[in-house]
PDB file of C-alpha atoms in Angstrom:
ATOM      1  CA  ASP A 173       0.000   0.037  -0.002  1.00  0.00           C
ATOM      2  CA  GLN A 174       1.778   3.107  -1.267  1.00  0.00           C
ATOM      3  CA  GLN A 175       0.629   5.945   1.021  1.00  0.00           C
ATOM      4  CA  VAL A 176       2.831   8.432  -0.617  1.00  0.00           C
ATOM      5  CA  LYS A 177       3.250   8.570  -4.365  1.00  0.00           C
ATOM      6  CA  GLN A 178       5.589  10.448  -6.596  1.00  0.00           C
ATOM      7  CA  ASN A 179       4.366   9.571 -10.064  1.00  0.00           C
ATOM      8  CA  SER A 180       7.155  11.265 -12.029  1.00  0.00           C
ATOM      9  CA  PRO A 181      10.432   9.342 -11.648  1.00  0.00           C
ATOM     10  CA  SER A 182      12.275  12.210 -13.410  1.00  0.00           C
ATOM     11  CA  LEU A 183      12.146  15.845 -14.441  1.00  0.00           C
ATOM     12  CA  SER A 184      14.411  17.798 -16.547  1.00  0.00           C
ATOM     13  CA  VAL A 185      14.375  21.670 -16.232  1.00  0.00           C
ATOM     14  CA  GLN A 186      16.481  24.405 -17.761  1.00  0.00           C
ATOM     15  CA  GLU A 187      18.501  26.635 -15.368  1.00  0.00           C
ATOM     16  CA  GLY A 188      16.513  29.701 -14.282  1.00  0.00           C
ATOM     17  CA  ARG A 189      13.144  28.136 -14.849  1.00  0.00           C
ATOM     18  CA  ILE A 190      10.663  26.759 -12.269  1.00  0.00           C
ATOM     19  CA  SER A 191      10.989  23.156 -11.230  1.00  0.00           C
ATOM     20  CA  ILE A 192       7.767  21.672  -9.936  1.00  0.00           C
ATOM     21  CA  LEU A 193       7.773  18.340  -8.089  1.00  0.00           C
ATOM     22  CA  ASN A 194       4.574  16.631  -7.316  1.00  0.00           C
ATOM     23  CA  CYS A 195       3.440  14.213  -4.524  1.00  0.00           C
ATOM     24  CA  ASP A 196       0.185  12.497  -3.884  1.00  0.00           C
ATOM     25  CA  TYR A 197      -0.913  10.727  -0.660  1.00  0.00           C
ATOM     26  CA  THR A 198      -3.748   8.616   0.601  1.00  0.00           C
ATOM     27  CA  ASN A 199      -3.383   8.768   4.330  1.00  0.00           C
ATOM     28  CA  SER A 200      -5.577  11.473   5.845  1.00  0.00           C
ATOM     29  CA  MET A 201      -3.779  11.115   9.211  1.00  0.00           C
ATOM     30  CA  PHE A 202      -0.576  12.724   8.133  1.00  0.00           C
ATOM     31  CA  ASP A 203      -0.084  15.759  10.381  1.00  0.00           C
ATOM     32  CA  TYR A 204       2.695  17.196   8.302  1.00  0.00           C
ATOM     33  CA  PHE A 205       4.760  16.705   5.238  1.00  0.00           C
ATOM     34  CA  LEU A 206       8.464  17.106   4.465  1.00  0.00           C
ATOM     35  CA  TRP A 207      10.664  17.259   1.478  1.00  0.00           C
ATOM     36  CA  TYR A 208      14.193  15.723   1.468  1.00  0.00           C
ATOM     37  CA  LYS A 209      16.964  16.140  -1.140  1.00  0.00           C
ATOM     38  CA  LYS A 210      19.407  13.461  -1.877  1.00  0.00           C
ATOM     39  CA  TYR A 211      22.720  13.608  -3.793  1.00  0.00           C
ATOM     40  CA  PRO A 212      24.405  10.337  -4.998  1.00  0.00           C
ATOM     41  CA  ALA A 213      26.365   8.570  -2.344  1.00  0.00           C
ATOM     42  CA  GLU A 214      25.070  10.826   0.432  1.00  0.00           C
ATOM     43  CA  GLY A 215      22.243  10.623   2.960  1.00  0.00           C
ATOM     44  CA  PRO A 216      19.055  12.674   2.360  1.00  0.00           C
ATOM     45  CA  THR A 217      19.005  16.147   3.898  1.00  0.00           C
ATOM     46  CA  PHE A 218      15.857  17.957   5.072  1.00  0.00           C
ATOM     47  CA  LEU A 219      14.709  20.693   2.726  1.00  0.00           C
ATOM     48  CA  ILE A 220      11.304  22.065   3.778  1.00  0.00           C
ATOM     49  CA  SER A 221       8.218  21.008   5.599  1.00  0.00           C
ATOM     50  CA  ILE A 222       4.518  21.928   5.869  1.00  0.00           C
ATOM     51  CA  SER A 223       1.982  21.430   8.449  1.00  0.00           C
ATOM     52  CA  SER A 224      -1.343  19.824   7.422  1.00  0.00           C
ATOM     53  CA  ILE A 225      -3.186  22.887   8.693  1.00  0.00           C
ATOM     54  CA  LYS A 226      -1.359  25.191   6.304  1.00  0.00           C
ATOM     55  CA  ASP A 227      -1.491  25.432   2.462  1.00  0.00           C
ATOM     56  CA  LYS A 228       1.774  27.110   1.671  1.00  0.00           C
ATOM     57  CA  ASN A 229       5.198  27.348   3.171  1.00  0.00           C
ATOM     58  CA  GLU A 230       8.073  29.272   1.671  1.00  0.00           C
ATOM     59  CA  ASP A 231      11.804  29.257   2.290  1.00  0.00           C
ATOM     60  CA  GLY A 232      13.862  31.122  -0.186  1.00  0.00           C
ATOM     61  CA  ARG A 233      13.722  29.501  -3.582  1.00  0.00           C
ATOM     62  CA  PHE A 234      11.766  26.642  -2.201  1.00  0.00           C
ATOM     63  CA  THR A 235       7.947  26.741  -1.702  1.00  0.00           C
ATOM     64  CA  VAL A 236       5.683  23.823  -0.728  1.00  0.00           C
ATOM     65  CA  PHE A 237       1.990  23.857  -1.478  1.00  0.00           C
ATOM     66  CA  LEU A 238      -0.567  21.591   0.087  1.00  0.00           C
ATOM     67  CA  ASN A 239      -4.022  20.862  -1.347  1.00  0.00           C
ATOM     68  CA  LYS A 240      -5.648  18.705   1.374  1.00  0.00           C
ATOM     69  CA  SER A 241      -8.868  18.197  -0.578  1.00  0.00           C
ATOM     70  CA  ALA A 242      -6.941  16.687  -3.443  1.00  0.00           C
ATOM     71  CA  LYS A 243      -4.467  15.005  -1.183  1.00  0.00           C
ATOM     72  CA  HIS A 244      -1.652  16.573  -3.149  1.00  0.00           C
ATOM     73  CA  LEU A 245       1.414  18.632  -2.441  1.00  0.00           C
ATOM     74  CA  SER A 246       3.975  20.117  -4.678  1.00  0.00           C
ATOM     75  CA  LEU A 247       7.436  21.625  -4.235  1.00  0.00           C
ATOM     76  CA  HIS A 248       8.354  24.732  -6.405  1.00  0.00           C
ATOM     77  CA  ILE A 249      11.934  25.630  -6.950  1.00  0.00           C
ATOM     78  CA  VAL A 250      12.451  28.990  -8.574  1.00  0.00           C
ATOM     79  CA  PRO A 251      14.822  29.737 -10.031  1.00  0.00           C
ATOM     80  CA  SER A 252      16.198  26.340 -10.563  1.00  0.00           C
ATOM     81  CA  GLN A 253      20.049  25.951 -10.343  1.00  0.00           C
ATOM     82  CA  PRO A 254      22.234  23.152 -11.506  1.00  0.00           C
ATOM     83  CA  GLY A 255      23.161  22.400  -7.913  1.00  0.00           C
ATOM     84  CA  ASP A 256      19.477  21.576  -7.308  1.00  0.00           C
ATOM     85  CA  SER A 257      19.957  18.407  -9.501  1.00  0.00           C
ATOM     86  CA  ALA A 258      19.292  15.577  -7.082  1.00  0.00           C
ATOM     87  CA  VAL A 259      16.621  13.100  -6.168  1.00  0.00           C
ATOM     88  CA  TYR A 260      13.744  14.614  -4.082  1.00  0.00           C
ATOM     89  CA  PHE A 261      11.585  12.575  -1.721  1.00  0.00           C
ATOM     90  CA  CYS A 262       8.401  13.724  -0.131  1.00  0.00           C
ATOM     91  CA  ALA A 263       7.299  12.147   3.084  1.00  0.00           C
ATOM     92  CA  GLY A 264       4.061  12.217   5.204  1.00  0.00           C
ATOM     93  CA  ASN A 265       4.258  12.033   9.079  1.00  0.00           C
ATOM     94  CA  THR A 266       2.054  10.094  11.527  1.00  0.00           C
ATOM     95  CA  ASP A 267       4.024   8.430  14.177  1.00  0.00           C
ATOM     96  CA  LYS A 268       6.907   7.839  11.572  1.00  0.00           C
ATOM     97  CA  LEU A 269       7.741   9.221   8.220  1.00  0.00           C
ATOM     98  CA  ILE A 270       6.457   7.428   5.187  1.00  0.00           C
ATOM     99  CA  PHE A 271       8.510   8.269   2.041  1.00  0.00           C
ATOM    100  CA  GLY A 272       7.554   8.471  -1.597  1.00  0.00           C
ATOM    101  CA  THR A 273       9.643   6.775  -4.303  1.00  0.00           C
ATOM    102  CA  GLY A 274      11.514   9.895  -5.330  1.00  0.00           C
ATOM    103  CA  THR A 275      11.826  12.161  -8.368  1.00  0.00           C
ATOM    104  CA  ARG A 276      15.109  12.791 -10.017  1.00  0.00           C
ATOM    105  CA  LEU A 277      15.538  16.406 -10.965  1.00  0.00           C
ATOM    106  CA  GLN A 278      17.989  17.403 -13.486  1.00  0.00           C
ATOM    107  CA  VAL A 279      18.694  21.124 -14.073  1.00  0.00           C
ATOM    108  CA  PHE A 280      20.692  21.776 -17.208  1.00  0.00           C
ATOM    109  CA  PRO A 281      22.373  25.078 -18.314  1.00  0.00           C
TER     110      PRO A 281
ATOM    111  CA  ASP B  48      25.219  20.106  13.955  1.00  0.00           C
ATOM    112  CA  VAL B  49      23.777  16.709  14.250  1.00  0.00           C
ATOM    113  CA  LYS B  50      25.989  13.952  13.111  1.00  0.00           C
ATOM    114  CA  VAL B  51      24.835  10.444  12.265  1.00  0.00           C
ATOM    115  CA  THR B  52      27.750   8.225  11.506  1.00  0.00           C
ATOM    116  CA  GLN B  53      27.479   4.870   9.752  1.00  0.00           C
ATOM    117  CA  SER B  54      30.498   2.666  10.297  1.00  0.00           C
ATOM    118  CA  SER B  55      30.822   1.395   6.702  1.00  0.00           C
ATOM    119  CA  ARG B  56      30.267   3.220   3.450  1.00  0.00           C
ATOM    120  CA  TYR B  57      30.735   0.177   1.245  1.00  0.00           C
ATOM    121  CA  LEU B  58      30.516  -3.457   2.045  1.00  0.00           C
ATOM    122  CA  VAL B  59      30.748  -6.673  -0.041  1.00  0.00           C
ATOM    123  CA  LYS B  60      29.545  -9.873   1.508  1.00  0.00           C
ATOM    124  CA  ARG B  61      28.746 -13.380   0.453  1.00  0.00           C
ATOM    125  CA  THR B  62      25.378 -15.043   0.627  1.00  0.00           C
ATOM    126  CA  GLY B  63      24.754 -16.489   4.059  1.00  0.00           C
ATOM    127  CA  GLU B  64      27.206 -14.248   5.955  1.00  0.00           C
ATOM    128  CA  LYS B  65      26.101 -12.371   8.990  1.00  0.00           C
ATOM    129  CA  VAL B  66      26.280  -8.568   8.513  1.00  0.00           C
ATOM    130  CA  PHE B  67      26.362  -5.900  11.007  1.00  0.00           C
ATOM    131  CA  LEU B  68      25.661  -2.257  10.009  1.00  0.00           C
ATOM    132  CA  GLU B  69      26.486   0.182  12.817  1.00  0.00           C
ATOM    133  CA  CYS B  70      25.079   3.713  13.311  1.00  0.00           C
ATOM    134  CA  VAL B  71      25.969   6.255  15.963  1.00  0.00           C
ATOM    135  CA  GLN B  72      24.351   9.721  16.511  1.00  0.00           C
ATOM    136  CA  ASP B  73      25.930  12.422  18.679  1.00  0.00           C
ATOM    137  CA  MET B  74      22.884  14.600  19.555  1.00  0.00           C
ATOM    138  CA  ASP B  75      21.126  12.640  22.277  1.00  0.00           C
ATOM    139  CA  HIS B  76      18.231  11.749  20.037  1.00  0.00           C
ATOM    140  CA  GLU B  77      15.635   9.421  21.342  1.00  0.00           C
ATOM    141  CA  ASN B  78      14.443   8.101  18.030  1.00  0.00           C
ATOM    142  CA  MET B  79      16.501   6.057  15.537  1.00  0.00           C
ATOM    143  CA  PHE B  80      15.570   4.469  12.234  1.00  0.00           C
ATOM    144  CA  TRP B  81      16.933   2.146   9.548  1.00  0.00           C
ATOM    145  CA  TYR B  82      15.859   2.584   5.992  1.00  0.00           C
ATOM    146  CA  ARG B  83      16.824   1.002   2.768  1.00  0.00           C
ATOM    147  CA  GLN B  84      16.734   2.761  -0.506  1.00  0.00           C
ATOM    148  CA  ASP B  85      16.295   0.974  -3.834  1.00  0.00           C
ATOM    149  CA  PRO B  86      15.644   2.486  -7.317  1.00  0.00           C
ATOM    150  CA  GLY B  87      11.973   2.956  -7.963  1.00  0.00           C
ATOM    151  CA  LEU B  88      11.103   2.049  -4.449  1.00  0.00           C
ATOM    152  CA  GLY B  89      12.129   5.032  -2.508  1.00  0.00           C
ATOM    153  CA  LEU B  90      13.059   4.832   1.189  1.00  0.00           C
ATOM    154  CA  ARG B  91      11.531   1.930   2.967  1.00  0.00           C
ATOM    155  CA  LEU B  92      11.492   1.556   6.801  1.00  0.00           C
ATOM    156  CA  ILE B  93      13.183  -1.585   8.134  1.00  0.00           C
ATOM    157  CA  TYR B  94      13.082  -0.997  11.889  1.00  0.00           C
ATOM    158  CA  PHE B  95      12.897   1.793  14.303  1.00  0.00           C
ATOM    159  CA  SER B  96      13.439   2.540  17.996  1.00  0.00           C
ATOM    160  CA  TYR B  97      12.161   5.187  20.276  1.00  0.00           C
ATOM    161  CA  ASP B  98      14.169   4.262  23.217  1.00  0.00           C
ATOM    162  CA  VAL B  99      17.056   2.142  24.493  1.00  0.00           C
ATOM    163  CA  LYS B 100      16.243  -1.580  24.369  1.00  0.00           C
ATOM    164  CA  MET B 101      13.062  -0.792  22.483  1.00  0.00           C
ATOM    165  CA  LYS B 102      12.494  -1.737  18.824  1.00  0.00           C
ATOM    166  CA  GLU B 103       9.632  -1.738  16.541  1.00  0.00           C
ATOM    167  CA  LYS B 104       9.255  -3.313  13.024  1.00  0.00           C
ATOM    168  CA  GLY B 105       8.858  -1.083  10.096  1.00  0.00           C
ATOM    169  CA  ASP B 106       7.447  -1.954   6.741  1.00  0.00           C
ATOM    170  CA  ILE B 107       9.975  -4.515   5.576  1.00  0.00           C
ATOM    171  CA  PRO B 108      11.501  -6.120   8.606  1.00  0.00           C
ATOM    172  CA  GLU B 109      11.864  -9.636   7.148  1.00  0.00           C
ATOM    173  CA  GLY B 110      15.440 -10.903   7.134  1.00  0.00           C
ATOM    174  CA  TYR B 111      16.608  -8.117   9.490  1.00  0.00           C
ATOM    175  CA  SER B 112      17.029  -7.593  13.300  1.00  0.00           C
ATOM    176  CA  VAL B 113      18.276  -4.624  15.269  1.00  0.00           C
ATOM    177  CA  SER B 114      19.905  -3.806  18.540  1.00  0.00           C
ATOM    178  CA  ARG B 115      19.868  -0.768  20.678  1.00  0.00           C
ATOM    179  CA  GLU B 116      21.880  -1.242  23.813  1.00  0.00           C
ATOM    180  CA  LYS B 117      22.862   2.436  24.167  1.00  0.00           C
ATOM    181  CA  LYS B 118      20.906   5.536  23.236  1.00  0.00           C
ATOM    182  CA  GLU B 119      23.386   6.774  20.732  1.00  0.00           C
ATOM    183  CA  ARG B 120      23.953   3.476  18.857  1.00  0.00           C
ATOM    184  CA  PHE B 121      21.543   1.496  16.698  1.00  0.00           C
ATOM    185  CA  SER B 122      22.759  -1.578  14.824  1.00  0.00           C
ATOM    186  CA  LEU B 123      21.034  -3.350  11.934  1.00  0.00           C
ATOM    187  CA  ILE B 124      21.821  -7.094  11.570  1.00  0.00           C
ATOM    188  CA  LEU B 125      21.396  -9.244   8.640  1.00  0.00           C
ATOM    189  CA  GLU B 126      21.487 -12.831  10.130  1.00  0.00           C
ATOM    190  CA  SER B 127      22.125 -14.605   6.775  1.00  0.00           C
ATOM    191  CA  ALA B 128      22.647 -12.203   3.964  1.00  0.00           C
ATOM    192  CA  SER B 129      20.786 -12.731   0.637  1.00  0.00           C
ATOM    193  CA  THR B 130      21.373 -11.213  -2.793  1.00  0.00           C
ATOM    194  CA  ASN B 131      17.987  -9.365  -2.499  1.00  0.00           C
ATOM    195  CA  GLN B 132      19.432  -7.434   0.456  1.00  0.00           C
ATOM    196  CA  THR B 133      21.805  -5.715  -1.765  1.00  0.00           C
ATOM    197  CA  SER B 134      20.895  -2.096  -1.357  1.00  0.00           C
ATOM    198  CA  MET B 135      21.703   1.406   0.130  1.00  0.00           C
ATOM    199  CA  TYR B 136      21.029   1.311   3.919  1.00  0.00           C
ATOM    200  CA  LEU B 137      20.382   4.586   5.499  1.00  0.00           C
ATOM    201  CA  CYS B 138      20.397   5.234   9.339  1.00  0.00           C
ATOM    202  CA  ALA B 139      18.554   8.312  10.647  1.00  0.00           C
ATOM    203  CA  SER B 140      17.915   9.866  14.071  1.00  0.00           C
ATOM    204  CA  SER B 141      15.390  12.503  15.342  1.00  0.00           C
ATOM    205  CA  LEU B 142      14.568  14.269  18.497  1.00  0.00           C
ATOM    206  CA  GLU B 143      10.727  13.973  18.081  1.00  0.00           C
ATOM    207  CA  ALA B 144       8.691  12.291  15.384  1.00  0.00           C
ATOM    208  CA  GLY B 145       9.265  14.119  12.188  1.00  0.00           C
ATOM    209  CA  GLU B 146      12.467  15.660  10.848  1.00  0.00           C
ATOM    210  CA  LEU B 147      15.095  13.000  10.366  1.00  0.00           C
ATOM    211  CA  PHE B 148      18.854  13.438  10.276  1.00  0.00           C
ATOM    212  CA  PHE B 149      20.460  10.839   7.985  1.00  0.00           C
ATOM    213  CA  GLY B 150      23.836   9.282   7.879  1.00  0.00           C
ATOM    214  CA  GLU B 151      25.681   8.994   4.646  1.00  0.00           C
ATOM    215  CA  GLY B 152      24.565   5.527   3.929  1.00  0.00           C
ATOM    216  CA  SER B 153      26.045   2.117   3.700  1.00  0.00           C
ATOM    217  CA  ARG B 154      26.023   0.485   0.257  1.00  0.00           C
ATOM    218  CA  LEU B 155      25.927  -3.286   0.666  1.00  0.00           C
ATOM    219  CA  THR B 156      26.506  -5.716  -2.057  1.00  0.00           C
ATOM    220  CA  VAL B 157      25.655  -9.473  -1.364  1.00  0.00           C
ATOM    221  CA  LEU B 158      27.284 -11.823  -3.929  1.00  0.00           C
TER     222      LEU B 158
END
């Protein structure tokens, strides 16, 4: 039972443009959501989170949007930079984190 | 800064061998976790622990066990390694439920 789904395994975006990574979930009990970023041969690092009572959270170039009625969240990166090229995981939290399958973002010059 | 250290970055083992993966965190976190990462499957929770001597099964505990004798140390044990346990293993810790701090990972290859 995949409670958190990232349906796009990869995304390619030109430098300076917006990257939009999507995530769908099925568990209505998630009380907040997190995005992690992972470079090859490194552990994931926390990027940004959003409480289930909010619909938007912004931190610099990163903004996460939550649509509870659609059970959907998205991460916007603007402007995208080559250093943003990584795998991005979304996760929902109950008593533990449930991760999605990840989206590989490639930002090209 | 929180530091989570995994003892081995790369291991190669043979089928049937016993494998220990060690993880140590230095921030006095109560909670510790073991995940494995596989292409197309994301991060899957193997075991977790909210206190010393305590352990809980995650989503894929079969073929694994854990040990938490001290607060800062959480070990993952493969009693008899199999080829389908070839993977990247990630240890994490957290102060409360939620934001996890991950180690750099241990890439295990079972031949």
